[in-house]
Structure formats: structure tokens, C-alpha cells
Amino acid sequence: MIQIDHLTKKFPNQKGLFDVSIQVDMGQIFGYLGPNGAGKSTTIRHLMGYMQPDTGKATINGYDCWEESDKIHSILGYVPGEIAFVEGMTAVDFLDAMAGMRNLKSNTRRKELIETFDLDMRVPIRKMSKGMKQKLAIINAFMHDPEVIILDEPSSGLDPLMQKTFVDLLHKEKSKGKTILISSHIFSELEDTADTIAIIRKGRIITVQELSLLKGEMAANRYEVEFYRQEDLQTIVHSGLVVQSHSGNKAVISVDREISEILEQISQYPIKALDIPRQRLEDVFMKYYYDEEA
Amino acid sequence: MNFSLYKAMMKGHGKFLFTCAFTGFLCLYLLVMTFPLLSDSQQFNDVIKSLPKSVMDAFGIQGNLTNAVEYMAMNFYNSIYLYLLMAYTILTACQLVSRFVDRGSMAYLLSTPVTRRKVINTQAAVLVTGLVVMCLFTYLGGYFGVLSFVNNSEFDLGVFTELNLIVMLIFLLIGSYSFLFSCIFDEEKTALGAGFGVTLLFYGLDMVSKLSEKLSWLKYCTIFTLYQPEKIIQGTYDTVSISLVLVVVSILIFAAASFIFQKRDLSL
């Protein structure tokens, strides 16, 4: 379990984290969302024990992230936001060194992951593409079967197929009861994975929401219907259906009753086009961004 | 100290180390090869003796070329070897810490159960190992050169060993403060600048203090005052106490570097 309690860290440039509190439980995937420079990576640096908080504290499974980071690191997998490996090493050297530092004896999980992500280990690291390096970072983070996983913008550089593989891996780990935190500045990176999403802006948590509730907010609530004939549109306007607005041959109809009832009414007339504008997760979040701004 | 990390670091660092160590070996070996040619040449000795005394002092020339160690001290241990060691020691100290912090790869090393203290002490151990290997290769280069080209009567192994030991310990000290800079600064180029800046300043002060009587007080401001090949050859050098001082001060600086690195915030 990851717990951050009223953590504050001020930098000389007025940026930093201000009274941040979040909690990630076992078996939960927690999305940490915010624009660039909002404080996502700073939060993760505290969890990793790279920075000491001014006030407040961060703990993982009860261990203090600054004082007892070595105990935490033995059960933790981490994909850093910056993809930079130690120079002059091959991928095998790198994984061997990391396994050695973790006192990891078994190679089984590593082999499985290399196969899953289809990574060519013979390519020297400096010749690897961004996506390949990201795969290597992911393999490194998961190869010791950690209980807690922290990922800083993990799917950047991965192609759509590999992103799907990665999402599957996260769901599998989640079902094993792992605690997972993913930070991202892209909504779609979290849409398929996270259970709960926290939004951070200018170092403060704006909101923490269940993704399922957000998805409810996103349900389609209006249809856009275009008729061939103006008369048909006029009939619909006076038919008892709630028409929010109309222009030309187009009408926007509220979904305020059984869907079949609406369809029955409009299908009496020839229809040129029917559109169900779906709100994207992104729009829901934009709302929070702007609300704060106002 | 962590052995897996040490092994990985030595493997990654090996190429650079052996390039430098082999350069040292070859330079000194080839230099010793020329010794018999020059020591027999009366003309060369005359040229040396005609130099102004202050210039000879500044470069540590004594005007006596019948001794192989003195020849090496003059042409290698007071010039090219210092530059080679400076380059190796300062670059390595910066590569081992500040480069990893600067580029972000330190994040991987510090995401394992190996504590910060162990990681940083391992990096220090890699630096010290490299320095010892480098000095050992050069020492052997000189020794084999002497075996191949020089009469035993013109070579004193004890003095030669002392000379090599002192130069290594001087650079242990230089390595320790370069390592300290490497641990303090976020950016590799700042650490490099500080390391080279301070070392070249010491070197310059040493030259100046020897060139002019009026400026001789400057010798108290530079660590190169502790490095006097002429005195080692003459036998008027207190090798034991100076070695002890160098070792103790270096260890203290390494400890400070390690302490600072453990306590600081890292933007990884």
C-alpha cells in the first residue's frame, strides 16, 4: 500500500508539492494525472526516496520512503520517466547487474517478459529505439515480481500493439493483488487501466475520482439526427420529444426516456444521418482543469 | 559496497581504463628506451646545464642525467604523466556519479535494495581501483623499460617505487575532491569544471611558486608542493608521513562525499 500524507516540498522557484495526500491500496491501479511540470515526478521521487519531504511523509507498506528506502526497494518495481541507461552496457549486462543488486536468483520471470514484449536482447542499448528502451525498463521493473509497482509515463514510445500487451500485463498484476501507481499526462494512457484517478495541478491534488463514476458522467445523453425533409423535423419538434436545439434539417434530441421510445418516434421518417456524440474521458478532465482555472 | 554493481561498473569502465593504463605503460617504456641514447650524449647534457636555474627548478630538472629514475622524473613524472592522470582521475570521478545523476541512469541503481551509501561507496571503490591499475601499469612500464634498456647501476628500484607511490597518492587526493564535486553537483559539466579548475589552479600555483622567489609563498596553497620528485631522488623526502597525510585526507574527503550524497535530494 502506498500512502502519502500531507506531503509538502517547496523548491526555490516556488514550484513543488503542497499538502499532497493520496492512498493506493493493494489490488488497485491508481492513475496520477497532470500536465507537464505539475508535480507528478516530484511525487514519485519522494516515493522512491530520492527526495526528502519538507513536511508530511510518504510510506509504502508501512516503511518510510526516505528513511527505509532499501526495505521498500526490495519489493518495488520502478519505470523511470527518463529513459537513460548506464552507458557501455548491453541489455543483458544491465539486467544481470540489476538482478545481482536485487539478489535475484531466478531468471524465469525475466525470460517470460522478454518473450511477451518481444525484445531483441542482442541489440546494444545505445542502438535501441525509444520503444525498445522502454520495454527494457518495463522488463527490469517487473522481473523480480514486485508487490508495489511505480510507473512514470510507462507507455511512451510503445507501439499500439505493445501498449495493449502492457495493459494486459498491468491487469494481470492487479489481479494478483499488486499495488500499482501510474503517472501520465495523457488521458488515454490511464483510460484502460486505472481504477482511480487523481489529478494534480501546480503541485496540488485537485480531485480524486473513481474511474467508473467518471465513465457514468461520460454516457451519451443526446442524439443528433439529420432528416431529409424540413417537415419531418417540424413534426418531431412538436412530437413530445425534448429537442434541445435545431438548425436546418438537424435536431439535437435529449435522451431523457427509454432509448427504444425515441428511436421508434424518429424512425417513422427517413433519416439522413444519426450521430451519438460520446464524451471522451479527456473532456471530463478538461472540465476539472478549467474549473480550477476559473 | 555491492559486488554486482562493482562488477558491472568495472566492465563498463574497463575499456577507458585500459586505454589510459596502456598509454601510461607504453609512454614510459618508450621513454626509457631513449635513456641510453641521451645519457651518453655530452651535447644534450650541455644544453640542460645552460638552462636558467629558475626554469630548471620549475620543471624539476637537476642537470644530471646519469640516473634513469631522474630521467623519468624529469621527462615523464613531472609532465605528461601528470596530465594523463589528471584527465583519467577527474573524468572518471565525474563519470561515476554526476554523469549518472545528470542523465538519470542513477535512478536504476537507486531503485534496488542496495542503499545509497553502498552505491556511492562502490563508485568510489571503482575510482580507486582504476587509479591503482593505471599507476601499476605505468610502474611496470618503467620497470620493464629499465630491465630492457638500462644498466642496473643507473637505476634505484626503491626510489622508483617511492616516486610511483607518491604520485598515486597525490592523485588519490585529486580523485577524492573530484569525486566530492561529482557528488555535490547535479550537472556533469559543473563537476568536470570544478575538478579540472581546482587541479589546474594547484598546478599553476606550483609552477609560479617555483619560478620566482617572491612568489614562493604560493607553495603553501597547492597540493603539488607535496609532490617533489627531486627530493625523493635525493632521499630528503619524508615519504612515510606525507603518504599517511595524503591517505588520511583522501579518506576524509571520500567520506564527506559519501555523506553528502546520502543526504541530498536527487532529481532523478
Coordinates of C-alpha atoms in Angstrom, one line a residue:
Chain A
M1 CA 0.0 0.0 0.0
I2 CA 1.2 3.4 -0.9
Q3 CA 0.3 6.3 1.4
I4 CA 1.3 9.9 1.1
D5 CA 0.2 12.1 4.0
H6 CA 0.1 15.9 3.8
L7 CA 3.4 16.0 1.9
T8 CA 4.8 19.4 1.2
K9 CA 8.1 20.1 -0.7
K10 CA 8.9 23.7 -1.8
F11 CA 11.5 24.4 -4.4
P12 CA 13.3 27.8 -4.7
N13 CA 11.3 28.6 -7.9
Q14 CA 8.0 28.5 -6.0
K15 CA 7.1 25.2 -7.5
G16 CA 6.9 21.9 -5.6
L17 CA 4.2 19.9 -3.9
F18 CA 1.7 21.4 -1.5
D19 CA -0.1 19.3 1.1
V20 CA -0.5 16.2 -1.2
S21 CA -2.3 13.2 0.2
I22 CA -3.1 10.1 -1.7
Q23 CA -3.5 6.5 -1.0
V24 CA -3.1 3.4 -3.2
D25 CA -4.4 0.1 -1.9
M26 CA -3.4 -3.4 -2.8
G27 CA -5.1 -4.7 -6.0
Q28 CA -5.6 -1.1 -7.2
I29 CA -4.3 0.7 -10.2
F30 CA -4.0 4.3 -9.4
G31 CA -3.7 6.9 -12.2
Y32 CA -1.8 10.0 -11.4
L33 CA -2.7 12.6 -14.0
G34 CA -1.5 16.1 -14.6
P35 CA 0.1 18.4 -17.1
N36 CA 3.9 18.7 -17.5
G37 CA 5.5 20.3 -14.5
A38 CA 2.5 19.7 -12.2
G39 CA 4.5 17.7 -9.7
K40 CA 4.0 14.1 -10.8
S41 CA 7.6 13.2 -11.0
T42 CA 8.4 15.1 -7.8
T43 CA 5.8 12.9 -6.0
I44 CA 7.4 9.8 -7.4
R45 CA 10.9 11.0 -6.4
H46 CA 9.6 11.1 -2.8
L47 CA 8.1 7.6 -3.1
M48 CA 11.4 6.4 -4.4
G49 CA 13.4 8.0 -1.6
Y50 CA 15.3 10.3 -3.9
M51 CA 13.9 13.4 -2.1
Q52 CA 13.2 14.2 1.5
P53 CA 9.9 15.9 2.2
D54 CA 9.8 19.3 4.0
T55 CA 6.8 18.3 6.0
G56 CA 4.4 15.3 5.9
K57 CA 5.5 11.8 4.9
A58 CA 5.3 9.1 2.3
T59 CA 5.2 5.4 3.2
I60 CA 5.0 2.2 1.3
N61 CA 3.7 -0.9 3.1
G62 CA 4.4 0.9 6.3
Y63 CA 8.0 1.8 5.6
D64 CA 9.1 5.4 5.4
C65 CA 10.1 6.3 1.9
W66 CA 13.1 8.4 2.9
E67 CA 14.4 6.5 6.0
E68 CA 13.8 2.9 4.9
S69 CA 14.0 3.1 1.1
D70 CA 16.2 0.0 0.9
K71 CA 13.4 -2.1 2.5
I72 CA 10.9 -0.7 0.1
H73 CA 13.1 -1.2 -2.9
S74 CA 13.3 -4.9 -2.4
I75 CA 9.5 -5.2 -3.1
L76 CA 9.2 -2.4 -5.6
G77 CA 9.4 -2.2 -9.3
Y78 CA 10.0 1.2 -11.0
V79 CA 10.0 2.5 -14.5
P80 CA 11.6 6.0 -14.5
G81 CA 10.3 8.8 -16.7
E82 CA 13.7 9.4 -18.2
I83 CA 14.9 6.7 -20.4
A84 CA 18.7 6.7 -19.7
F85 CA 20.6 3.5 -19.1
V86 CA 24.2 3.1 -17.8
E87 CA 26.4 3.6 -20.9
G88 CA 28.6 0.9 -22.3
M89 CA 26.4 -1.9 -21.2
T90 CA 24.4 -4.4 -23.2
A91 CA 20.8 -5.2 -22.3
V92 CA 21.9 -8.5 -20.8
D93 CA 24.7 -6.8 -18.7
F94 CA 22.2 -4.3 -17.5
L95 CA 19.5 -6.9 -16.4
D96 CA 22.3 -9.1 -14.9
A97 CA 23.6 -6.1 -12.9
M98 CA 20.1 -5.2 -11.7
A99 CA 19.2 -8.8 -10.8
G100 CA 22.5 -9.0 -8.9
M101 CA 21.8 -5.9 -7.0
R102 CA 18.4 -7.3 -6.2
N103 CA 19.9 -10.6 -5.2
L104 CA 17.6 -12.2 -7.7
K105 CA 18.4 -15.8 -8.4
S106 CA 15.7 -17.0 -10.8
N107 CA 15.7 -15.9 -14.5
T108 CA 12.2 -17.4 -15.3
R109 CA 10.2 -14.3 -15.0
R110 CA 12.7 -12.3 -17.0
K111 CA 12.6 -14.7 -19.8
E112 CA 8.8 -14.7 -19.9
L113 CA 8.8 -10.9 -20.0
I114 CA 11.4 -10.7 -22.8
E115 CA 9.2 -13.1 -24.8
T116 CA 6.0 -11.2 -24.0
F117 CA 7.5 -7.9 -25.1
D118 CA 9.4 -9.5 -27.9
L119 CA 12.6 -7.6 -27.1
D120 CA 15.7 -8.4 -29.1
M121 CA 18.4 -8.6 -26.4
R122 CA 21.3 -8.7 -28.8
V123 CA 20.9 -5.0 -29.8
P124 CA 23.3 -2.8 -27.8
I125 CA 21.4 -0.3 -25.6
R126 CA 22.8 2.7 -27.3
K127 CA 21.4 1.5 -30.7
M128 CA 17.9 0.7 -29.2
S129 CA 14.9 2.8 -30.3
K130 CA 12.9 4.6 -27.6
G131 CA 10.3 1.9 -27.6
M132 CA 12.9 -0.9 -27.1
K133 CA 14.5 1.0 -24.2
Q134 CA 11.0 1.4 -22.7
K135 CA 10.5 -2.3 -23.0
L136 CA 13.8 -2.9 -21.3
A137 CA 12.8 -0.6 -18.5
I138 CA 9.5 -2.4 -18.1
I139 CA 11.2 -5.8 -18.0
N140 CA 13.6 -4.5 -15.4
A141 CA 10.7 -3.2 -13.3
F142 CA 8.7 -6.5 -13.4
M143 CA 11.4 -9.2 -13.4
H144 CA 11.6 -9.6 -9.7
D145 CA 7.8 -9.9 -9.3
P146 CA 7.4 -6.8 -7.1
E147 CA 4.5 -6.2 -4.8
V148 CA 4.4 -2.5 -5.5
I149 CA 4.9 -1.0 -8.9
I150 CA 5.5 2.6 -9.8
L151 CA 5.4 3.7 -13.4
D152 CA 6.3 7.1 -14.7
E153 CA 4.7 7.6 -18.1
P154 CA 5.3 3.9 -19.0
S155 CA 3.8 3.5 -22.4
S156 CA 5.6 6.4 -24.1
G157 CA 7.4 5.1 -27.1
L158 CA 5.5 1.8 -27.2
D159 CA 3.5 1.0 -30.4
P160 CA -0.3 0.3 -30.0
L161 CA 0.2 -3.4 -30.0
M162 CA 2.8 -3.3 -27.3
Q163 CA 0.6 -0.8 -25.4
K164 CA -2.1 -3.4 -25.4
T165 CA 0.4 -6.1 -24.2
F166 CA 1.4 -3.7 -21.4
V167 CA -2.2 -3.0 -20.4
D168 CA -2.8 -6.8 -20.2
L169 CA 0.3 -7.2 -18.0
L170 CA -1.0 -4.5 -15.7
H171 CA -4.4 -6.1 -15.4
K172 CA -2.7 -9.5 -14.6
E173 CA -0.5 -7.9 -11.9
K174 CA -3.6 -6.2 -10.5
S175 CA -5.5 -9.4 -10.2
K176 CA -2.5 -10.8 -8.2
G177 CA -3.1 -8.0 -5.7
K178 CA -0.3 -5.7 -6.6
T179 CA -0.3 -2.1 -5.7
I180 CA 0.2 0.0 -8.9
L181 CA 0.7 3.7 -9.4
I182 CA 0.9 5.1 -13.0
S183 CA 1.7 8.7 -13.7
S184 CA 0.8 10.2 -17.0
H185 CA 0.0 13.4 -18.7
I186 CA -2.1 11.6 -21.4
F187 CA -5.6 10.6 -20.5
S188 CA -5.8 7.7 -22.8
E189 CA -2.8 6.0 -21.1
L190 CA -4.9 5.6 -18.0
E191 CA -8.3 5.1 -19.5
D192 CA -8.0 1.3 -19.9
T193 CA -6.1 0.6 -16.7
A194 CA -6.7 2.9 -13.8
D195 CA -9.5 2.3 -11.2
T196 CA -9.0 5.6 -9.5
I197 CA -7.5 8.8 -10.9
A198 CA -6.1 11.7 -9.1
I199 CA -5.5 14.9 -10.9
I200 CA -2.6 17.2 -9.8
R201 CA -2.0 20.7 -11.0
K202 CA 0.6 23.2 -9.8
G203 CA 1.6 20.8 -7.0
R204 CA -1.9 20.4 -5.5
I205 CA -4.3 17.5 -5.8
I206 CA -7.4 18.8 -7.5
T207 CA -9.6 15.8 -7.3
V208 CA -9.5 12.0 -6.7
Q209 CA -12.2 10.1 -8.6
E210 CA -13.3 6.6 -9.3
L211 CA -13.0 6.0 -13.0
S212 CA -16.3 4.1 -13.2
L213 CA -18.1 7.1 -11.8
L214 CA -16.4 9.3 -14.4
K215 CA -17.4 6.9 -17.1
G216 CA -21.0 7.3 -15.9
E217 CA -20.6 11.0 -16.5
M218 CA -19.5 10.3 -19.9
A219 CA -22.6 8.3 -21.0
A220 CA -24.2 9.6 -24.2
N221 CA -27.1 11.9 -23.3
R222 CA -28.1 13.3 -26.7
Y223 CA -28.6 12.2 -30.3
E224 CA -28.0 14.3 -33.3
V225 CA -30.5 13.5 -36.1
E226 CA -30.5 14.8 -39.6
F227 CA -33.6 14.4 -41.6
Y228 CA -34.1 14.7 -45.3
R229 CA -37.2 16.9 -45.1
Q230 CA -37.8 20.0 -43.1
E231 CA -41.5 18.9 -42.4
D232 CA -40.3 15.8 -40.6
L233 CA -38.1 17.8 -38.4
Q234 CA -41.0 20.1 -37.5
T235 CA -43.2 17.1 -36.7
I236 CA -40.5 15.8 -34.3
V237 CA -40.1 19.2 -32.6
H238 CA -43.8 19.1 -31.8
S239 CA -44.0 15.3 -31.1
G240 CA -43.3 15.5 -27.4
L241 CA -39.6 14.5 -27.6
V242 CA -37.3 17.1 -26.0
V243 CA -35.4 18.8 -28.8
Q244 CA -32.6 20.8 -27.3
S245 CA -31.9 22.8 -30.5
H246 CA -32.4 22.5 -34.2
S247 CA -31.0 24.2 -37.3
G248 CA -31.5 23.3 -40.9
N249 CA -32.6 19.7 -41.0
K250 CA -30.6 18.8 -37.9
A251 CA -32.1 18.3 -34.4
V252 CA -30.4 17.6 -31.1
I253 CA -32.6 15.3 -29.0
S254 CA -32.2 14.8 -25.3
V255 CA -32.1 11.2 -24.1
D256 CA -34.5 11.5 -21.2
R257 CA -36.5 8.4 -21.6
E258 CA -36.3 4.8 -22.9
I259 CA -34.0 4.7 -26.0
S260 CA -36.4 2.5 -27.9
E261 CA -39.2 5.0 -27.4
I262 CA -37.0 7.8 -29.0
L263 CA -35.9 5.5 -31.8
E264 CA -39.5 4.5 -32.6
Q265 CA -40.6 8.1 -32.9
I266 CA -37.8 9.2 -35.2
S267 CA -37.7 6.1 -37.3
Q268 CA -41.1 6.9 -38.8
Y269 CA -39.3 9.4 -41.0
P270 CA -36.4 9.0 -43.4
I271 CA -33.2 9.8 -41.6
K272 CA -30.1 11.1 -43.4
A273 CA -27.7 10.7 -40.5
L274 CA -27.7 9.8 -36.9
D275 CA -24.8 10.7 -34.6
I276 CA -24.3 9.8 -30.9
P277 CA -21.7 12.3 -29.7
R278 CA -19.8 10.5 -27.0
Q279 CA -18.0 12.4 -24.4
R280 CA -14.4 11.4 -24.1
L281 CA -12.6 11.0 -20.7
E282 CA -10.4 13.8 -21.8
D283 CA -13.3 16.2 -21.9
V284 CA -14.4 15.2 -18.4
F285 CA -10.9 16.0 -17.2
M286 CA -10.6 19.2 -19.2
K287 CA -13.6 20.3 -17.1
Y288 CA -11.6 19.9 -13.9
Y289 CA -8.6 21.8 -15.4
Y290 CA -10.8 24.7 -16.4
D291 CA -12.9 24.7 -13.3
E292 CA -9.7 25.3 -11.3
E293 CA -8.5 27.9 -13.7
A294 CA -11.7 30.0 -13.3
Chain B
M1 CA 30.0 -1.9 -1.3
N2 CA 28.0 -4.1 -3.7
F3 CA 29.8 -6.6 -5.8
S4 CA 27.3 -6.9 -8.6
L5 CA 27.4 -3.2 -9.1
Y6 CA 31.2 -3.2 -8.9
K7 CA 31.5 -5.9 -11.5
A8 CA 29.1 -4.1 -13.9
M9 CA 30.9 -0.8 -13.4
M10 CA 34.3 -2.2 -13.9
K11 CA 33.1 -3.9 -17.1
G12 CA 31.6 -0.7 -18.4
H13 CA 34.6 1.3 -17.4
G14 CA 37.2 -1.2 -18.4
K15 CA 37.8 0.0 -21.9
F16 CA 38.6 3.5 -20.9
L17 CA 40.8 2.4 -18.0
F18 CA 42.8 0.0 -20.1
T19 CA 43.3 2.7 -22.8
C20 CA 44.7 5.0 -20.3
A21 CA 46.7 2.4 -18.4
F22 CA 48.2 1.1 -21.6
T23 CA 49.1 4.6 -22.7
G24 CA 50.9 5.1 -19.4
F25 CA 52.7 1.8 -19.8
L26 CA 53.8 2.5 -23.4
C27 CA 54.8 6.1 -22.9
L28 CA 57.2 5.3 -20.0
Y29 CA 58.5 2.1 -21.7
L30 CA 59.4 4.0 -24.9
L31 CA 60.8 6.9 -22.9
V32 CA 63.2 4.6 -21.0
M33 CA 64.3 3.2 -24.4
T34 CA 65.7 6.6 -25.3
F35 CA 67.6 7.0 -22.0
P36 CA 70.9 5.3 -23.1
L37 CA 71.0 7.4 -26.2
L38 CA 70.7 10.7 -24.3
S39 CA 72.7 9.9 -21.2
D40 CA 75.7 9.2 -23.4
S41 CA 75.3 12.4 -25.3
Q42 CA 77.5 15.2 -23.9
Q43 CA 75.7 17.7 -26.1
F44 CA 72.4 17.1 -24.5
N45 CA 73.8 17.4 -21.0
D46 CA 75.4 20.8 -22.0
V47 CA 72.0 22.1 -23.2
I48 CA 70.4 21.1 -20.0
K49 CA 73.1 22.8 -17.9
S50 CA 72.8 26.0 -19.9
L51 CA 69.1 26.5 -18.9
P52 CA 68.4 29.3 -16.3
K53 CA 68.2 27.9 -12.8
S54 CA 64.6 29.0 -12.2
V55 CA 63.4 27.2 -15.3
M56 CA 65.2 24.1 -14.2
D57 CA 63.6 24.3 -10.8
A58 CA 60.1 24.8 -12.2
F59 CA 60.4 21.7 -14.3
G60 CA 62.3 19.8 -11.7
I61 CA 65.4 19.4 -13.8
Q62 CA 68.6 18.8 -12.0
G63 CA 71.0 18.7 -14.8
N64 CA 72.4 15.3 -14.1
L65 CA 71.4 12.5 -16.5
T66 CA 73.3 9.6 -15.3
N67 CA 70.4 8.3 -13.3
A68 CA 67.4 6.6 -15.0
V69 CA 64.9 7.5 -12.3
E70 CA 65.9 11.1 -12.6
Y71 CA 65.5 11.0 -16.3
M72 CA 62.0 9.5 -15.9
A73 CA 61.1 12.0 -13.2
M74 CA 62.1 14.9 -15.4
N75 CA 60.6 13.8 -18.7
F76 CA 57.5 11.9 -17.5
Y77 CA 56.6 12.2 -13.8
N78 CA 56.8 15.9 -13.9
S79 CA 54.9 16.4 -17.2
I80 CA 53.0 14.0 -19.4
Y81 CA 52.1 11.6 -16.6
L82 CA 50.6 14.3 -14.5
Y83 CA 48.3 15.3 -17.4
L84 CA 47.4 11.8 -18.2
L85 CA 46.5 11.1 -14.6
M86 CA 44.6 14.4 -14.3
A87 CA 42.5 13.5 -17.3
Y88 CA 41.8 10.0 -16.1
T89 CA 41.1 10.7 -12.5
I90 CA 38.8 13.7 -13.0
L91 CA 36.9 12.3 -15.9
T92 CA 36.3 9.0 -14.1
A93 CA 35.2 10.7 -10.9
C94 CA 32.7 12.7 -12.8
Q95 CA 31.5 9.7 -15.0
L96 CA 30.9 7.6 -11.9
V97 CA 28.4 9.9 -10.2
S98 CA 27.4 13.2 -11.7
R99 CA 27.0 11.8 -15.2
F100 CA 24.6 9.1 -13.9
V101 CA 22.7 11.8 -11.9
D102 CA 22.7 14.2 -14.8
R103 CA 21.4 11.7 -17.4
G104 CA 19.0 10.0 -15.0
S105 CA 20.5 6.5 -15.1
M106 CA 21.3 6.7 -11.3
A107 CA 17.5 6.1 -10.9
Y108 CA 18.0 2.5 -11.8
L109 CA 20.9 2.0 -9.5
L110 CA 19.0 3.5 -6.6
S111 CA 15.8 1.6 -7.3
T112 CA 17.3 -1.6 -5.9
P113 CA 17.6 -2.7 -2.3
V114 CA 21.2 -1.6 -2.4
T115 CA 21.4 1.5 -0.2
R116 CA 22.7 4.9 -1.4
R117 CA 25.6 4.5 0.9
K118 CA 26.6 1.2 -0.7
V119 CA 26.1 2.5 -4.2
I120 CA 28.2 5.6 -3.7
N121 CA 31.0 3.7 -1.8
T122 CA 31.0 1.2 -4.7
Q123 CA 31.5 4.0 -7.2
A124 CA 34.4 5.3 -5.0
A125 CA 35.9 1.9 -5.0
V126 CA 35.7 1.8 -8.8
L127 CA 37.6 5.1 -9.0
V128 CA 40.3 3.9 -6.6
T129 CA 40.7 0.6 -8.4
G130 CA 41.1 2.4 -11.7
L131 CA 43.7 4.7 -10.3
V132 CA 45.7 1.9 -8.8
V133 CA 45.5 -0.1 -12.0
M134 CA 46.6 2.9 -14.0
C135 CA 49.6 3.6 -11.7
L136 CA 50.6 0.0 -11.6
F137 CA 50.7 -0.3 -15.4
T138 CA 52.8 2.7 -15.6
Y139 CA 55.1 1.5 -12.9
L140 CA 55.5 -1.8 -14.7
G141 CA 56.1 0.1 -18.0
G142 CA 59.0 1.9 -16.4
Y143 CA 60.3 -1.2 -14.7
F144 CA 60.3 -3.4 -17.8
G145 CA 61.9 -0.5 -19.7
V146 CA 64.7 -0.4 -17.3
L147 CA 65.1 -4.2 -17.5
S148 CA 65.3 -4.0 -21.2
F149 CA 67.4 -0.9 -21.8
V150 CA 69.3 0.3 -18.7
N151 CA 72.2 -0.9 -16.7
N152 CA 71.3 -1.8 -13.2
S153 CA 73.9 0.6 -11.7
E154 CA 71.9 3.5 -13.1
F155 CA 68.6 2.5 -11.6
D156 CA 67.4 2.5 -8.0
L157 CA 64.2 0.4 -7.6
G158 CA 63.4 1.7 -4.1
V159 CA 63.4 5.3 -5.2
F160 CA 61.4 4.5 -8.3
T161 CA 58.8 2.7 -6.2
E162 CA 58.6 5.6 -3.8
L163 CA 58.1 8.0 -6.7
N164 CA 55.2 6.0 -8.1
L165 CA 53.6 5.6 -4.7
I166 CA 53.6 9.3 -4.0
V167 CA 52.3 10.2 -7.4
M168 CA 49.5 7.7 -7.0
L169 CA 48.6 9.1 -3.5
I170 CA 48.6 12.7 -4.8
F171 CA 46.1 11.6 -7.4
L172 CA 44.1 9.8 -4.8
L173 CA 43.6 13.2 -3.2
I174 CA 42.8 14.8 -6.5
G175 CA 40.4 11.9 -7.2
S176 CA 38.7 12.4 -3.8
Y177 CA 37.9 16.0 -4.2
S178 CA 36.8 15.5 -7.8
F179 CA 34.5 12.7 -6.5
L180 CA 33.2 15.2 -3.9
F181 CA 32.3 17.7 -6.7
S182 CA 30.8 14.8 -8.6
C183 CA 28.6 14.0 -5.6
I184 CA 27.6 17.6 -5.0
F185 CA 26.8 18.9 -8.5
D186 CA 23.7 18.0 -10.5
E187 CA 25.3 18.6 -13.8
E188 CA 28.3 16.7 -15.1
K189 CA 29.9 19.7 -16.7
T190 CA 29.8 21.7 -13.5
A191 CA 31.5 18.8 -11.7
L192 CA 34.1 18.5 -14.5
G193 CA 34.7 22.2 -14.5
A194 CA 35.2 22.3 -10.7
G195 CA 37.6 19.2 -10.8
F196 CA 39.8 20.5 -13.6
G197 CA 39.6 24.1 -12.4
V198 CA 40.9 23.3 -8.9
T199 CA 43.5 20.9 -10.1
L200 CA 44.9 23.2 -12.8
L201 CA 44.9 26.1 -10.4
F202 CA 47.0 24.0 -8.0
Y203 CA 49.3 23.0 -10.8
G204 CA 49.7 26.6 -12.0
L205 CA 50.4 27.9 -8.5
D206 CA 53.1 25.2 -8.1
M207 CA 54.8 26.4 -11.3
V208 CA 54.6 30.0 -10.4
S209 CA 55.9 29.5 -6.8
K210 CA 59.0 27.8 -8.2
L211 CA 59.7 30.4 -10.9
S212 CA 60.0 33.4 -8.7
E213 CA 61.5 33.8 -5.2
K214 CA 59.0 36.5 -4.4
L215 CA 56.1 34.2 -5.1
S216 CA 57.5 31.1 -3.4
W217 CA 54.9 31.6 -0.5
L218 CA 52.3 30.3 -3.0
K219 CA 53.6 26.8 -2.5
Y220 CA 51.5 26.7 0.7
C221 CA 48.4 27.0 -1.4
T222 CA 48.9 23.9 -3.6
I223 CA 48.9 20.2 -3.1
F224 CA 51.6 19.8 -5.7
T225 CA 54.1 21.1 -3.2
L226 CA 53.8 17.7 -1.6
Y227 CA 54.9 16.1 -4.8
Q228 CA 58.7 16.6 -5.3
P229 CA 60.4 14.0 -7.4
E230 CA 63.8 15.8 -7.0
K231 CA 63.6 15.4 -3.2
I232 CA 62.5 11.8 -3.5
I233 CA 65.6 11.1 -5.6
Q234 CA 67.9 12.9 -3.3
G235 CA 66.4 11.0 -0.4
T236 CA 65.4 14.1 1.5
Y237 CA 61.7 13.4 1.3
D238 CA 59.6 12.2 4.2
T239 CA 57.7 9.5 2.3
V240 CA 56.0 7.8 5.2
S241 CA 54.5 10.9 6.8
I242 CA 53.5 12.5 3.6
S243 CA 51.9 9.3 2.4
L244 CA 49.9 9.0 5.6
V245 CA 48.7 12.6 5.4
L246 CA 47.6 12.0 1.8
V247 CA 45.8 8.8 2.6
V248 CA 44.0 10.2 5.6
V249 CA 42.9 13.4 3.9
S250 CA 41.7 11.5 0.9
I251 CA 39.7 9.1 3.0
L252 CA 38.1 12.0 4.9
I253 CA 37.1 13.7 1.6
F254 CA 35.7 10.5 0.2
A255 CA 33.7 10.0 3.5
A256 CA 32.4 13.6 3.2
A257 CA 31.4 12.9 -0.5
S258 CA 29.5 9.8 0.5
F259 CA 27.8 11.5 3.4
I260 CA 26.6 14.4 1.2
F261 CA 25.4 12.1 -1.5
Q262 CA 23.3 10.1 1.0
K263 CA 21.6 13.2 2.4
R264 CA 20.9 15.2 -0.7
D265 CA 17.8 15.4 -2.9
L266 CA 18.2 13.9 -6.3
S267 CA 16.2 15.0 -9.3
L268 CA 16.1 11.6 -11.0

